[in-house]
Structure formats: C-alpha cells, structure tokens
C-alpha cells in the first residue's frame, strides 16, 4: 500500500502495464495525472499542439507496434478533439487507450455548466470505443486500468476510454498496486473448433482455384498464411490493413487489382482476419458456386458476411491448424505460378495509368528500407498506394482503413516514428490533408521526431475537385485551395524543407532527408487536375456501388 493521488494511481498502473510513452496535452482537470507523469521516469511524455494529434500519435504507435498506444487530454472539447482519431482506431482495431478527465464529481449529471462539461461524456465515449469506464475512486484505478488493457487486447482489439473526475484525480488514498493484467492471468487465445477446421480443410483441398483474403486481424499470422497459401497454391490478396502480411515480392502476395483478375474463377474464398469488404462490396458479383470460409476472432463478423464455414478463433492458431488438416487431406497441388504471375504483371501494367502517382510511389519504395514505415493519406498518391505501393512486412504500411480520415497521416506518422525511432518513416500527404495537422511540425521539432513528409501539392482538395469536374459538370465549389508558401512555413517551424519537381528529384531529396534523421518537408508540385482517378481499380464494377446495387456476397 502507498499513499498517492488518483492521477498517480493511473500513471503507476500504466507503468505496471509496460507503457513507455504517453501522448498528452494538459489542462486543469488532469494536472495531477501530469504531475505524476513528471515523476514517472519510465514514461516519455510527448505533447502536441492540438488534441487530435495526441490520439493520432497513439494510433500510429499502436498500429506500428501492436502495443497499446496511450494518450491523455482534458474532458469535453479536449476529448472531442480526438474523436476522428478514435473512430479511426476503432475502424482499424487499434489498441488505443484514451485517458481523460471529468468535471468535479459533485457536479456530474447536474447540467450546471462546469468547465468542459458535456451532457454525458461517458455515454458519448461509449459510442466511439470498444469499452469505456469512469474510475470513481483512486483505489479503483489499478483494477480499471487492468480491465482497460484486457479489453484492448482480448478478442477483437479496439480503443477504450477511461475517465476520472477532477476531484478524484487530486484525491489521495492508500492504494494497493496490481501487476499488469497479463502477469495476473494471460489473455486467452481463442482456439478454433477442430471439427470446423477439418470441414474447412476438406473444402480447401477440394478447391481448384482457392483464394485467400487477409486483413488487419491476420497481422501476426503472416508465416502461417504463407505456408497455407503455398500448400494450396492460393493467391493471398490484401488491400489496406492487411498489406505486408504476405510480402508483395512473394509470388503469392497480390494487390486487389491483381486479385480481381483471378476472382471470376475462384471457387473457394478463405478470409482470414478480414471483414471481406473487398470481395463482398468492392468486387461484388461473386463467381457462381463460390464457397466462403472465414477465420475471425469476432463472432459478429460471421453475421455480417455469412460464410459457409465460419471459424471463430485467433488467426495464427487457426491457420496453423488449417495447414495440418490440409496437409492430411490433400497432396501436392499443381503450381498456379503462371496464371498468378500473369495477373500480377497485368495489374502492374494497368496501374501505370496512374501517372504521376505511380512514378512517385516507385521512387519512394526504392528509397524506403524494407522495414521502413509508409503512412498513407486520403489523397491521390495515398489511394494509388493502396494498390501500387509494394509492402514487404506487416505493420509497415499504416492506413486509416475504412474511416478514410483526411488529415490522419502526418500526426499518425509522428506516433509511428516515436515508437520506432530507428526506422525510416515517410508520411505522404496532399496539401488539403496536411494542413489538418500542420501545426504538429512544431511537435516534430520540439521532440525531434524525424518523420519525412512528402507533400503532393495540387492546390486543391483534388479528389473532390475531380469529382466535381467529372460528375457535376465542372461546378467547382469548396475544392480549390489557396495555400501558404510551404517552404517558408517549414522554415518558420525550424523544419528543413525542399522542393522536388519530378520522381528523380524526389528520390534525391528523400535520400538526403532520410539520412538526416530530423523532420523534413519535401514539397512536390502537381499540376492541378492532372492526376487520373484511381477509382476504377478499386471499384472495378462501378465507382459508386451504393447507388448501383449489385449482387453481393
Ligand atoms: C475528415 C475528412 N473530411 C473530408 C473528407 C473528404 N475528402 C476526401 S478526399 C478530400 C480531398 C483531399 O485533398 P488533398 O489532401 O489535397 O489530397 P488530393 O486529393 O488533392 O491529393 C476530401 C476533402 C474526408 N475523407 N475526411
Ligand atoms: Mg490536394
């Protein structure tokens, strides 16, 4: 037992869970927590210039490492400023812990309008997270922090919130600390039903043209998935969160553009740790007689896209069991090398159409080490990267997933670099999205976070502008942008900046920037309206699948 404040009880509980970094922006309700962070030599605190960046940095930290990313902000407007990042963490199943304050406990529910009061903050946060709770007394902090970690790490991961009232943060009590939740009881690995494994293996060995689709739930199962794929001679298709699980330079690692070329002949689809959004919604029109098998840790997924056989289990364990069962049921299969390589070659030829995006991505890939991180963004080069940027290792491609959160990229990249200081981190951005978090250049300098930003400046919300050109007869509204001089801007923040006007220039600039290890802004000028649309590659059956109903899985 030791006497400490509520804020201190939270911080000491974080240390018990191995937290080494907290992203945070202080204010009066959470002073005690910050004061405890001052004491906590084991935790590095990284501040930001807007709360949204604390949460994006925690998201980048979590996605790039698989560990919990922690941020802390004031209640009300402070925590609301982080909600775009939180819904992104939710979309990407990222274990992000949001710790926020509350108005004084005596005022809760009275509606008297205390500083930063929301009508029902906990209810609001519950709609944005996997789990949320209020710590009502300092003595309850160790238990609830442990609970938060269990929630983030068990089953389908996701963000959680803990809040504590202002007076409880300051209140002192005798507190008994607990060990980290996993030291107390390991988090259970969900085992597959052996009967279903056997049935699925039978279907897989009976298939002539199986296909595997992987997503963010399979990030830890790469080796097993490659072995299963090789055994079955099945292409492994990934889109955003699943990139790099099977390296793109492996014969069986395919983008969705290459995968789609093999789709119409596929007779068995095996989804592992994926919502199956690509085959079910983007591709639609399933091949006749297609059998769908799924491995997912979340039983609810089986209700959303219904499989013929649904295995609710940890993807690594289930895939390992599938390999054994498949090897028992079937012999060596004929190689599909030629057809798969042809699909890949056709796909890479076709996406050359995306110029200049493809040429720029090519040089970024040449310069970025295999284990370097690429943080995409909702932009022309970002979209092209979904299908045209080779990824070699899981977690090295950081995406906002289905949330499509414009502006997530640069602040997320700061968190990626904070978590991986020895690795190269490149953040690509459009001029529109970059300006959502431009002030964090100050954060990069203050904490010496050496992210290299490649800013593709077309002086427009380019995607919107092109839609207005093509679909609204050029009635441009709200999509042209008047930008600052980005070089002067960088300079004023103390960030080195340079311009590159072609792929060769970008290559040189990147080599130099990555060598420095300091934050750097490279601006690439793009002629407004010059970038061709990527959407026909992503929605091969029509750009707007919502209005054109197709048969879905
Ligand atoms: C939070 C959020 N707000 C708005 C949008 C809508 N949106 C999608 S793309 C885009 C324009 C992006 O412009 P920019 O970052 O310059 O990239 P570009 O398309 O020009 O390459 C907008 C406004 C979004 N996806 N997310
Ligand atoms: Mg733009």
Coordinates of C-alpha atoms and ligand atoms in Angstrom, one line a residue, residues 56 84 377-383 403-407 429-436 455-466 478 481 531 535, ligand 1:
X56 CA -3.3 10.1 -33.9
X84 CA -11.7 11.5 -35.5
X377 CA -3.2 9.6 -46.5
X378 CA -6.5 10.3 -48.1
X379 CA -5.0 11.7 -51.3
X380 CA -4.2 10.8 -54.9
X381 CA -0.8 9.3 -54.0
X382 CA -2.3 7.7 -50.9
X383 CA -5.1 6.0 -52.9
X403 CA -12.7 5.5 -42.0
X404 CA -10.9 7.5 -44.7
X405 CA -9.9 10.1 -42.2
X406 CA -8.4 13.0 -44.1
X407 CA -5.6 14.5 -42.1
X429 CA 0.1 13.8 -47.8
X430 CA -2.0 16.1 -50.0
X431 CA -2.0 19.8 -49.4
X432 CA -5.5 19.5 -48.1
X433 CA -4.9 16.8 -45.6
X434 CA -1.5 18.0 -44.4
X435 CA -3.0 21.3 -43.3
X436 CA -5.3 19.5 -41.0
X455 CA 3.6 16.8 -49.6
X456 CA 1.9 16.4 -53.0
X457 CA 0.6 19.9 -53.6
X458 CA -2.0 20.3 -56.3
X459 CA -3.6 23.4 -54.6
X460 CA -6.9 21.6 -54.2
X461 CA -8.9 19.0 -52.4
X462 CA -8.0 17.2 -55.5
X463 CA -10.3 14.2 -55.2
X464 CA -13.3 16.4 -54.6
X465 CA -12.3 18.7 -57.4
X466 CA -12.1 15.9 -59.9
X478 CA -15.1 24.4 -52.0
X481 CA -7.2 25.9 -52.2
X531 CA -4.0 13.1 -61.7
X535 CA -11.4 4.5 -58.5
Ligands
LIG1 C1 -12.2 14.0 -42.2 C2 -12.5 14.1 -43.7 N1 -13.0 15.2 -44.2 C3 -13.3 15.3 -45.5 C4 -13.1 14.2 -46.4 C5 -13.5 14.3 -47.8 N2 -12.3 14.3 -48.7 C6 -11.8 13.1 -49.3 S1 -10.5 13.4 -50.2 C7 -10.6 15.1 -49.9 C8 -9.5 16.0 -50.6 C9 -8.1 15.7 -50.2 O1 -7.3 16.7 -50.6 P1 -5.8 16.6 -50.5 O2 -5.4 16.2 -49.1 O3 -5.1 17.8 -51.0 O4 -5.4 15.4 -51.5 P2 -5.6 15.3 -53.1 O5 -6.8 14.6 -53.4 O6 -5.6 16.7 -53.6 O7 -4.4 14.5 -53.5 C10 -11.6 15.4 -49.1 C11 -11.9 16.8 -48.7 C12 -12.5 13.1 -45.8 N3 -12.3 11.9 -46.4 N4 -12.3 13.0 -44.4

